[in-house]
Tab-separated table of C-alpha atoms in Angstrom:
chain	number	residue	atom	x	y	z
A	1486	MET	CA	-22.238	-40.078	59.433
A	1487	GLU	CA	-22.567	-36.693	60.488
A	1488	SER	CA	-18.676	-36.540	60.567
A	1489	MET	CA	-18.676	-37.473	57.167
A	1490	LYS	CA	-20.987	-34.773	56.301
A	1491	MET	CA	-18.749	-32.288	57.856
A	1492	TYR	CA	-15.831	-33.741	55.923
A	1493	LYS	CA	-17.220	-33.376	52.486
A	1494	LEU	CA	-18.602	-29.799	53.454
A	1495	PHE	CA	-15.079	-29.016	54.450
A	1496	ILE	CA	-13.515	-30.247	51.244
A	1497	CYS	CA	-16.126	-28.375	48.798
A	1498	THR	CA	-15.568	-25.257	50.734
A	1499	LEU	CA	-11.776	-25.578	50.361
A	1500	LEU	CA	-12.528	-26.495	46.583
A	1501	LEU	CA	-14.538	-23.437	46.334
A	1502	GLY	CA	-12.042	-21.115	48.055
A	1503	LEU	CA	-9.485	-22.449	45.675
A	1504	LEU	CA	-11.427	-21.871	42.545
A	1505	ILE	CA	-12.193	-18.178	43.433
A	1506	SER	CA	-8.469	-17.690	44.651
A	1507	CYS	CA	-7.325	-18.746	41.023
A	1508	GLY	CA	-9.986	-16.657	39.550
A	1509	ASP	CA	-8.415	-13.869	41.030
A	1510	ASP	CA	-4.897	-14.867	39.983
A	1511	THR	CA	-5.336	-14.031	36.327
A	1512	LYS	CA	-2.681	-12.775	34.465
A	1513	ASP	CA	-4.614	-11.322	31.463
A	1514	PRO	CA	-3.569	-7.894	31.418
A	1515	ASN	CA	-7.029	-6.706	29.846
A	1516	GLN	CA	-8.845	-8.171	33.148
A	1517	LEU	CA	-6.399	-6.209	35.283
A	1518	PHE	CA	-5.750	-2.503	33.710
A	1519	ASN	CA	-7.796	-0.588	31.177
A	1520	LEU	CA	-5.978	1.379	28.243
A	1521	THR	CA	-8.406	3.741	27.096
A	1522	ILE	CA	-8.041	6.479	24.245
A	1523	THR	CA	-10.379	8.995	25.886
A	1524	ASN	CA	-10.768	11.183	22.655
A	1525	ALA	CA	-11.305	8.100	20.597
A	1526	LYS	CA	-13.093	8.903	17.027
A	1527	LYS	CA	-13.337	7.280	13.564
A	1528	SER	CA	-10.119	8.792	12.727
A	1529	PHE	CA	-7.372	11.178	13.366
A	1530	LYS	CA	-5.390	13.959	11.692
A	1531	VAL	CA	-1.560	14.385	12.057
A	1532	GLU	CA	-2.477	17.948	13.848
A	1533	ASP	CA	-4.204	16.113	16.421
A	1534	ALA	CA	-3.043	14.495	19.604
A	1535	VAL	CA	-4.246	11.083	20.969
A	1536	ALA	CA	-5.478	11.370	24.835
A	1537	ILE	CA	-4.722	8.203	26.784
A	1538	SER	CA	-5.443	6.798	29.879
A	1539	VAL	CA	-4.218	3.750	31.723
A	1540	SER	CA	-5.997	2.708	34.940
A	1541	PRO	CA	-6.027	-0.718	37.179
A	1542	LYS	CA	-8.793	-3.115	37.929
A	1543	LYS	CA	-9.246	-5.548	41.140
A	1544	ASP	CA	-7.410	-3.242	43.346
A	1545	LYS	CA	-4.058	-3.373	41.465
A	1546	THR	CA	-1.619	-0.608	41.719
A	1547	ILE	CA	0.507	0.748	38.593
A	1548	GLU	CA	4.042	1.424	39.321
A	1549	SER	CA	5.050	2.801	35.877
A	1550	VAL	CA	3.875	2.820	32.337
A	1551	ALA	CA	5.968	2.752	29.256
A	1552	TYR	CA	4.250	3.466	25.730
A	1553	THR	CA	5.422	2.600	22.380
A	1554	LEU	CA	3.716	3.764	18.859
A	1555	ASN	CA	4.150	0.834	16.218
A	1556	GLY	CA	6.727	-0.930	18.281
A	1557	GLU	CA	8.815	2.289	18.571
A	1558	ALA	CA	9.036	4.039	22.297
A	1559	VAL	CA	7.348	7.358	22.637
A	1560	THR	CA	6.785	10.097	25.187
A	1561	LEU	CA	3.452	11.248	26.067
A	1562	THR	CA	3.038	15.111	27.428
A	1563	ASN	CA	-0.113	15.302	29.678
A	1564	ASN	CA	-1.134	12.032	28.814
A	1565	GLU	CA	-1.186	12.853	25.271
A	1566	LEU	CA	0.581	11.685	22.399
A	1567	SER	CA	1.282	14.204	19.394
A	1568	LEU	CA	0.806	12.719	15.788
A	1569	ALA	CA	2.744	15.390	14.245
A	1570	GLY	CA	5.087	13.727	11.576
A	1571	GLN	CA	3.220	10.422	11.232
A	1572	ARG	CA	1.937	8.671	8.195
A	1573	MET	CA	-1.376	7.811	7.116
A	1574	GLY	CA	-3.131	4.425	8.057
A	1575	VAL	CA	-3.729	2.180	11.034
A	1576	HIS	CA	-1.265	2.760	13.841
A	1577	THR	CA	-0.783	0.426	17.294
A	1578	LEU	CA	-0.537	2.110	20.574
A	1579	GLY	CA	1.155	-0.149	23.523
A	1580	ALA	CA	1.378	0.206	27.138
A	1581	THR	CA	3.661	-1.675	29.084
A	1582	ILE	CA	2.507	-1.378	32.804
A	1583	THR	CA	4.741	-2.397	35.684
A	1584	SER	CA	2.614	-3.619	38.811
A	1585	ASP	CA	3.886	-5.172	41.732
A	1586	GLY	CA	6.811	-6.293	40.158
A	1587	GLU	CA	5.530	-7.726	36.814
A	1588	THR	CA	4.923	-6.393	33.611
A	1589	TYR	CA	2.133	-6.552	31.685
A	1590	SER	CA	1.235	-5.384	27.829
A	1591	LEU	CA	-1.786	-4.040	26.306
A	1592	SER	CA	-2.660	-2.118	22.812
A	1593	LYS	CA	-4.968	-0.131	21.169
A	1594	GLU	CA	-5.404	0.848	17.350
A	1595	PHE	CA	-6.298	4.040	15.886
A	1596	THR	CA	-6.351	5.493	12.070
A	1597	ILE	CA	-4.760	8.579	10.588
A	1598	THR	CA	-6.250	10.110	7.593
A	1599	ALA	CA	-5.274	12.889	5.469
A	1600	THR	CA	-5.958	16.531	6.662
A	1601	GLN	CA	-6.878	18.374	3.578
A	1602	THR	CA	-9.729	17.084	1.064
A	1603	PRO	CA	-7.836	15.987	-2.189
A	1604	LYS	CA	-7.627	18.726	-4.987
A	1605	LEU	CA	-9.576	17.485	-7.955
A	1606	TYR	CA	-8.407	17.402	-11.419
A	1607	THR	CA	-9.537	16.702	-15.108
A	1608	TYR	CA	-7.555	16.071	-17.996
A	1609	LYS	CA	-7.745	17.577	-21.743
A	1610	ILE	CA	-6.520	15.232	-24.642
A	1611	LEU	CA	-3.397	16.942	-26.650
A	1612	GLU	CA	-2.497	13.809	-28.927
A	1613	SER	CA	-3.290	10.041	-29.659
A	1614	TYR	CA	-0.921	7.360	-30.679
A	1615	PRO	CA	-1.521	3.728	-31.909
A	1616	HIS	CA	-0.995	1.212	-29.396
A	1617	ASP	CA	-1.507	-2.440	-29.447
A	1618	MET	CA	-4.887	-3.530	-28.951
A	1619	GLY	CA	-3.679	-6.910	-27.563
A	1620	ALA	CA	-1.463	-5.495	-25.025
A	1621	TYR	CA	-2.902	-6.137	-21.363
A	1622	THR	CA	-1.103	-3.129	-19.973
A	1623	GLN	CA	0.165	-3.212	-16.569
A	1624	GLY	CA	3.322	-0.975	-16.718
A	1625	LEU	CA	4.504	2.039	-18.553
A	1626	GLU	CA	7.488	4.214	-18.369
A	1627	PHE	CA	9.890	6.472	-20.418
A	1628	GLU	CA	13.456	5.907	-20.639
A	1629	ASN	CA	14.251	9.062	-22.742
A	1630	ASP	CA	12.055	8.888	-25.432
A	1631	THR	CA	11.716	5.192	-25.659
A	1632	LEU	CA	8.607	3.863	-24.124
A	1633	TYR	CA	8.727	0.496	-22.406
A	1634	GLU	CA	5.756	-1.474	-21.436
A	1635	SER	CA	4.992	-4.505	-19.259
A	1636	THR	CA	1.683	-6.659	-20.382
A	1637	GLY	CA	-0.179	-9.289	-18.535
A	1638	GLN	CA	-2.172	-12.369	-18.970
A	1639	LYS	CA	-0.895	-16.135	-18.298
A	1640	LYS	CA	1.005	-17.247	-21.448
A	1641	LYS	CA	0.746	-13.653	-23.024
A	1642	SER	CA	2.900	-11.610	-20.623
A	1643	THR	CA	5.423	-9.706	-22.131
A	1644	LEU	CA	8.323	-6.995	-21.751
A	1645	ARG	CA	8.292	-4.447	-24.715
A	1646	LYS	CA	10.219	-1.830	-25.847
A	1647	THR	CA	8.246	0.608	-28.383
A	1648	ASN	CA	8.147	3.810	-30.658
A	1649	TYR	CA	5.440	5.532	-28.959
A	1650	GLN	CA	4.369	7.965	-31.554
A	1651	THR	CA	3.885	5.068	-34.192
A	1652	GLY	CA	3.150	2.140	-31.629
A	1653	GLU	CA	5.876	-0.209	-33.233
A	1654	VAL	CA	7.364	-2.850	-31.133
A	1655	LEU	CA	10.929	-2.590	-31.248
A	1656	VAL	CA	11.488	-5.464	-28.749
A	1657	ASN	CA	9.024	-7.992	-27.602
A	1658	LYS	CA	10.253	-10.561	-24.818
A	1659	LYS	CA	7.897	-13.020	-23.790
A	1660	LEU	CA	7.524	-14.315	-20.133
A	1661	GLY	CA	7.183	-17.859	-19.351
A	1662	ASP	CA	3.779	-19.399	-19.567
A	1663	GLN	CA	3.432	-19.542	-15.969
A	1664	TYR	CA	4.009	-15.714	-15.149
A	1665	PHE	CA	1.544	-12.879	-15.313
A	1666	GLY	CA	3.516	-9.846	-16.000
A	1667	GLU	CA	2.668	-6.612	-13.741
A	1668	GLY	CA	4.572	-3.470	-13.480
A	1669	LEU	CA	7.843	-2.090	-14.355
A	1670	THR	CA	10.392	0.580	-13.632
A	1671	ILE	CA	13.673	1.494	-14.865
A	1672	LEU	CA	16.394	2.398	-12.570
A	1673	ASN	CA	20.374	2.569	-13.196
A	1674	ASP	CA	20.299	1.092	-16.340
A	1675	LYS	CA	18.243	-1.969	-15.165
A	1676	ILE	CA	14.551	-2.515	-16.001
A	1677	TYR	CA	12.590	-4.190	-13.009
A	1678	GLN	CA	9.576	-6.047	-14.020
A	1679	LEU	CA	6.858	-7.536	-11.439
A	1680	THR	CA	4.809	-10.405	-11.716
A	1681	TRP	CA	1.145	-11.120	-10.320
A	1682	GLN	CA	1.117	-14.077	-8.002
A	1683	GLU	CA	4.067	-15.784	-8.570
A	1684	ASN	CA	6.134	-14.106	-6.121
A	1685	THR	CA	8.999	-13.062	-8.635
A	1686	GLY	CA	10.189	-9.893	-9.916
A	1687	PHE	CA	12.618	-10.108	-13.149
A	1688	ILE	CA	15.701	-7.740	-13.821
A	1689	TYR	CA	17.014	-7.074	-17.134
A	1690	ASN	CA	19.845	-4.997	-18.600
A	1691	LEU	CA	18.198	-1.651	-20.106
A	1692	ALA	CA	20.777	-1.873	-23.213
A	1693	ASP	CA	19.834	-5.487	-24.614
A	1694	MET	CA	16.837	-6.350	-22.339
A	1695	GLU	CA	18.531	-9.555	-21.381
A	1696	GLU	CA	17.398	-11.058	-17.918
A	1697	THR	CA	20.118	-10.919	-15.280
A	1698	GLY	CA	18.432	-12.071	-12.228
A	1699	THR	CA	15.245	-12.133	-10.185
A	1700	PHE	CA	14.025	-11.220	-6.699
A	1701	VAL	CA	10.944	-12.479	-4.350
A	1702	TYR	CA	8.486	-10.464	-2.029
A	1703	ASN	CA	9.189	-11.141	1.513
A	1704	LYS	CA	6.179	-9.259	2.796
A	1705	SER	CA	3.242	-8.959	0.517
A	1706	ASN	CA	1.536	-11.611	-1.420
A	1707	GLU	CA	1.452	-9.930	-4.804
A	1708	GLY	CA	3.032	-7.899	-7.205
A	1709	TRP	CA	1.174	-4.948	-9.065
A	1710	GLY	CA	3.179	-1.526	-9.750
A	1711	LEU	CA	6.559	-0.217	-9.724
A	1712	CYS	CA	8.120	3.468	-10.020
A	1713	ASN	CA	11.136	5.093	-8.492
A	1714	ASP	CA	12.350	8.328	-7.294
A	1715	GLY	CA	15.790	8.282	-8.966
A	1716	THR	CA	16.986	6.310	-5.892
A	1717	THR	CA	14.553	4.077	-4.282
A	1718	ILE	CA	12.092	1.594	-5.891
A	1719	TYR	CA	8.237	1.794	-4.651
A	1720	LYS	CA	5.994	-1.208	-5.101
A	1721	SER	CA	2.036	-1.426	-4.880
A	1722	ASP	CA	0.446	-4.986	-3.844
A	1723	GLY	CA	-3.125	-4.514	-4.629
A	1724	THR	CA	-4.050	-3.173	-1.207
A	1725	GLN	CA	-3.547	0.523	0.237
A	1726	ARG	CA	-0.093	0.147	0.662
A	1727	ILE	CA	3.049	1.081	-1.140
A	1728	TRP	CA	6.456	-0.533	-0.246
A	1729	THR	CA	9.866	0.707	-0.480
A	1730	LEU	CA	12.210	-1.668	-1.665
A	1731	ASN	CA	15.977	-2.394	-0.604
A	1732	ASN	CA	18.223	-0.971	-3.129
A	1733	ASN	CA	20.527	-4.229	-2.973
A	1734	THR	CA	18.175	-7.290	-2.554
A	1735	LEU	CA	15.008	-5.746	-3.507
A	1736	SER	CA	13.212	-6.878	-0.369
A	1737	GLU	CA	10.118	-4.798	0.912
A	1738	GLU	CA	11.376	-2.757	4.129
A	1739	ASP	CA	8.846	-0.170	4.714
A	1740	PHE	CA	5.693	1.163	3.631
A	1741	ILE	CA	3.097	3.633	3.327
A	1742	GLU	CA	-0.729	3.437	3.382
A	1743	ILE	CA	-2.740	5.477	0.909
A	1744	TYR	CA	-5.572	7.801	2.639
A	1745	THR	CA	-7.763	10.395	1.561
A	1746	ASN	CA	-9.070	12.455	4.217
A	1747	GLN	CA	-12.010	9.832	4.768
A	1748	SER	CA	-11.030	6.487	4.106
A	1749	LYS	CA	-8.323	4.169	2.718
A	1750	ILE	CA	-7.728	3.728	-1.120
A	1751	ASP	CA	-7.005	0.486	-1.826
A	1752	LYS	CA	-6.432	-1.878	-5.019
A	1753	VAL	CA	-3.516	0.817	-5.836
A	1754	ASN	CA	-2.130	-0.583	-9.056
A	1755	GLU	CA	0.377	0.988	-11.627
A	1756	LEU	CA	2.747	3.822	-10.373
A	1757	GLU	CA	4.653	6.447	-11.658
A	1758	TRP	CA	7.069	9.075	-9.917
A	1759	VAL	CA	5.684	12.417	-11.055
A	1760	GLU	CA	7.760	15.559	-9.843
A	1761	GLY	CA	8.260	14.394	-6.081
A	1762	MET	CA	4.786	12.472	-5.837
A	1763	ILE	CA	3.760	9.120	-6.793
A	1764	TYR	CA	0.640	9.014	-9.409
A	1765	ALA	CA	-1.225	5.811	-8.886
A	1766	ASN	CA	-3.631	4.106	-10.930
A	1767	ILE	CA	-6.551	2.689	-9.081
A	1768	TYR	CA	-7.917	-0.570	-10.267
A	1769	GLN	CA	-11.176	-0.482	-11.783
A	1770	LYS	CA	-11.501	3.230	-11.255
A	1771	ASP	CA	-11.371	6.108	-13.610
A	1772	ALA	CA	-9.002	7.953	-11.486
A	1773	ILE	CA	-5.470	8.609	-10.593
A	1774	ALA	CA	-4.514	9.269	-7.077
A	1775	MET	CA	-1.332	11.944	-6.474
A	1776	VAL	CA	0.334	10.486	-3.318
A	1777	ASN	CA	2.627	12.168	-0.829
A	1778	PRO	CA	5.431	9.410	-0.596
A	1779	ALA	CA	6.344	10.488	2.737
A	1780	SER	CA	3.001	10.483	4.178
A	1781	GLY	CA	0.702	8.330	2.136
A	1782	ALA	CA	-1.871	11.292	2.097
A	1783	VAL	CA	-3.834	11.728	-1.263
A	1784	GLU	CA	-3.267	15.479	-2.384
A	1785	GLY	CA	-5.127	15.135	-5.558
A	1786	VAL	CA	-7.192	13.016	-7.986
A	1787	ILE	CA	-7.292	13.368	-11.577
A	1788	ASN	CA	-10.973	12.304	-12.970
A	1789	MET	CA	-10.032	10.449	-16.023
A	1790	LYS	CA	-13.811	9.415	-16.626
A	1791	GLY	CA	-14.639	9.450	-20.277
A	1792	LEU	CA	-11.218	8.574	-21.752
A	1793	GLN	CA	-12.042	4.659	-22.398
A	1794	ASP	CA	-14.565	6.086	-24.702
A	1795	GLU	CA	-12.050	7.288	-27.050
A	1796	VAL	CA	-10.793	3.992	-27.747
A	1797	THR	CA	-12.097	1.266	-30.092
A	1798	GLN	CA	-14.926	-0.798	-28.195
A	1799	HIS	CA	-14.314	-4.387	-28.299
A	1800	SER	CA	-15.045	-7.709	-26.096
A	1801	GLN	CA	-11.676	-7.732	-24.681
A	1802	LEU	CA	-11.372	-3.951	-23.965
A	1803	ASP	CA	-10.735	-3.517	-20.044
A	1804	VAL	CA	-9.930	-1.009	-17.545
A	1805	LEU	CA	-7.464	2.377	-17.637
A	1806	ASN	CA	-3.998	1.348	-16.565
A	1807	GLY	CA	-0.816	2.782	-17.408
A	1808	ILE	CA	0.787	6.120	-16.538
A	1809	ALA	CA	4.146	7.523	-18.099
A	1810	TYR	CA	5.634	10.736	-17.347
A	1811	LYS	CA	8.611	12.298	-19.933
A	1812	GLY	CA	9.346	15.291	-18.087
A	1813	GLU	CA	6.993	17.512	-19.481
A	1814	LEU	CA	5.009	19.669	-16.795
A	1815	ASN	CA	1.705	18.757	-16.182
A	1816	ILE	CA	1.760	16.031	-18.949
A	1817	LEU	CA	1.087	12.470	-18.791
A	1818	TYR	CA	0.947	9.643	-21.250
A	1819	VAL	CA	-1.974	7.151	-20.369
A	1820	THR	CA	-3.351	3.860	-21.683
A	1821	GLY	CA	-5.602	1.062	-20.721
A	1822	LYS	CA	-5.612	-2.818	-20.824
A	1823	ASN	CA	-6.449	-3.750	-24.636
A	1824	TRP	CA	-6.523	-0.193	-25.578
A	1825	ASP	CA	-5.572	0.768	-29.397
A	1826	LYS	CA	-4.544	4.059	-28.365
A	1827	LEU	CA	-2.033	5.930	-25.863
A	1828	PHE	CA	-2.889	9.292	-24.878
A	1829	LYS	CA	-0.936	12.130	-24.569
A	1830	ILE	CA	-2.875	14.457	-21.965
A	1831	GLU	CA	-2.786	17.593	-19.827
A	1832	VAL	CA	-3.704	17.474	-16.043
A	1833	VAL	CA	-5.889	20.677	-15.339
A	1834	GLU	CA	-6.913	21.609	-12.121
A	1835	LYS	CA	-10.894	21.913	-11.633
């Protein structure tokens, strides 16, 4: 009997030892190493450097560490990563650690916001023109003196060619009932038009507005606004992101994130390219953001408060949306969803 007790004690001790041994043999890098941003704060600026420390746990030795930023290899100087030239938004710092012949990967996120407070602008109404009150305006863009407009709502969405001075709709091309029209842009004699949640964009000949093709969204769920810089098309998706599209396939390739010096700006809607900047309606806000297309920094904000009061008030009236630029310095043409006026405004710095 005594020998049986000793045997059981031996088995228990052996099992306990095995369990402890297995517990020490973890492969979880977070239990083996610390990756620390030692000067961590709410957000960084591009003139900052991120101070980084990697240290072992459980008597592990570190043979080497390789760093990445958003998946691209980077080099630290005195254990610091310079942020010069980086875009706004959330970034992922990665560390690949070699220890005892094995590799382990850790990551940390941090946010970059704009350095400067956006300049503030207001507006002065120069002229107003008739606009179809039934047009749920989504996209607005000039081609010479002709204004093209995309409108939304299921069973009511259209692509239009208009005389902006009289409000006359010269061509009104209806979309299929299943589509909710969104932003548009014109490039190389083609019109590009988005739909909202249908994952479909349409391509038309500018000359006759006949549909020639479609494209799909490969990385975002929705279509909101479009603009172009003469070469590249930019697309918003209702978040803080503005995508650049492949010139051939129109697939989403890269993006910027829109940030002021304090926080991100989401619900980025209709877009317009204006003198090297992206002007963006912010959905349900009486404001237009002036966005640096390289970094995503908001460099200015136009306060559009009060403009909606200048149109006929009715039950279907909705928010400011629609920016068009005709090449006149500091001059924009703006309207809104179911507004009966299109306004020519001068942008004035406060």
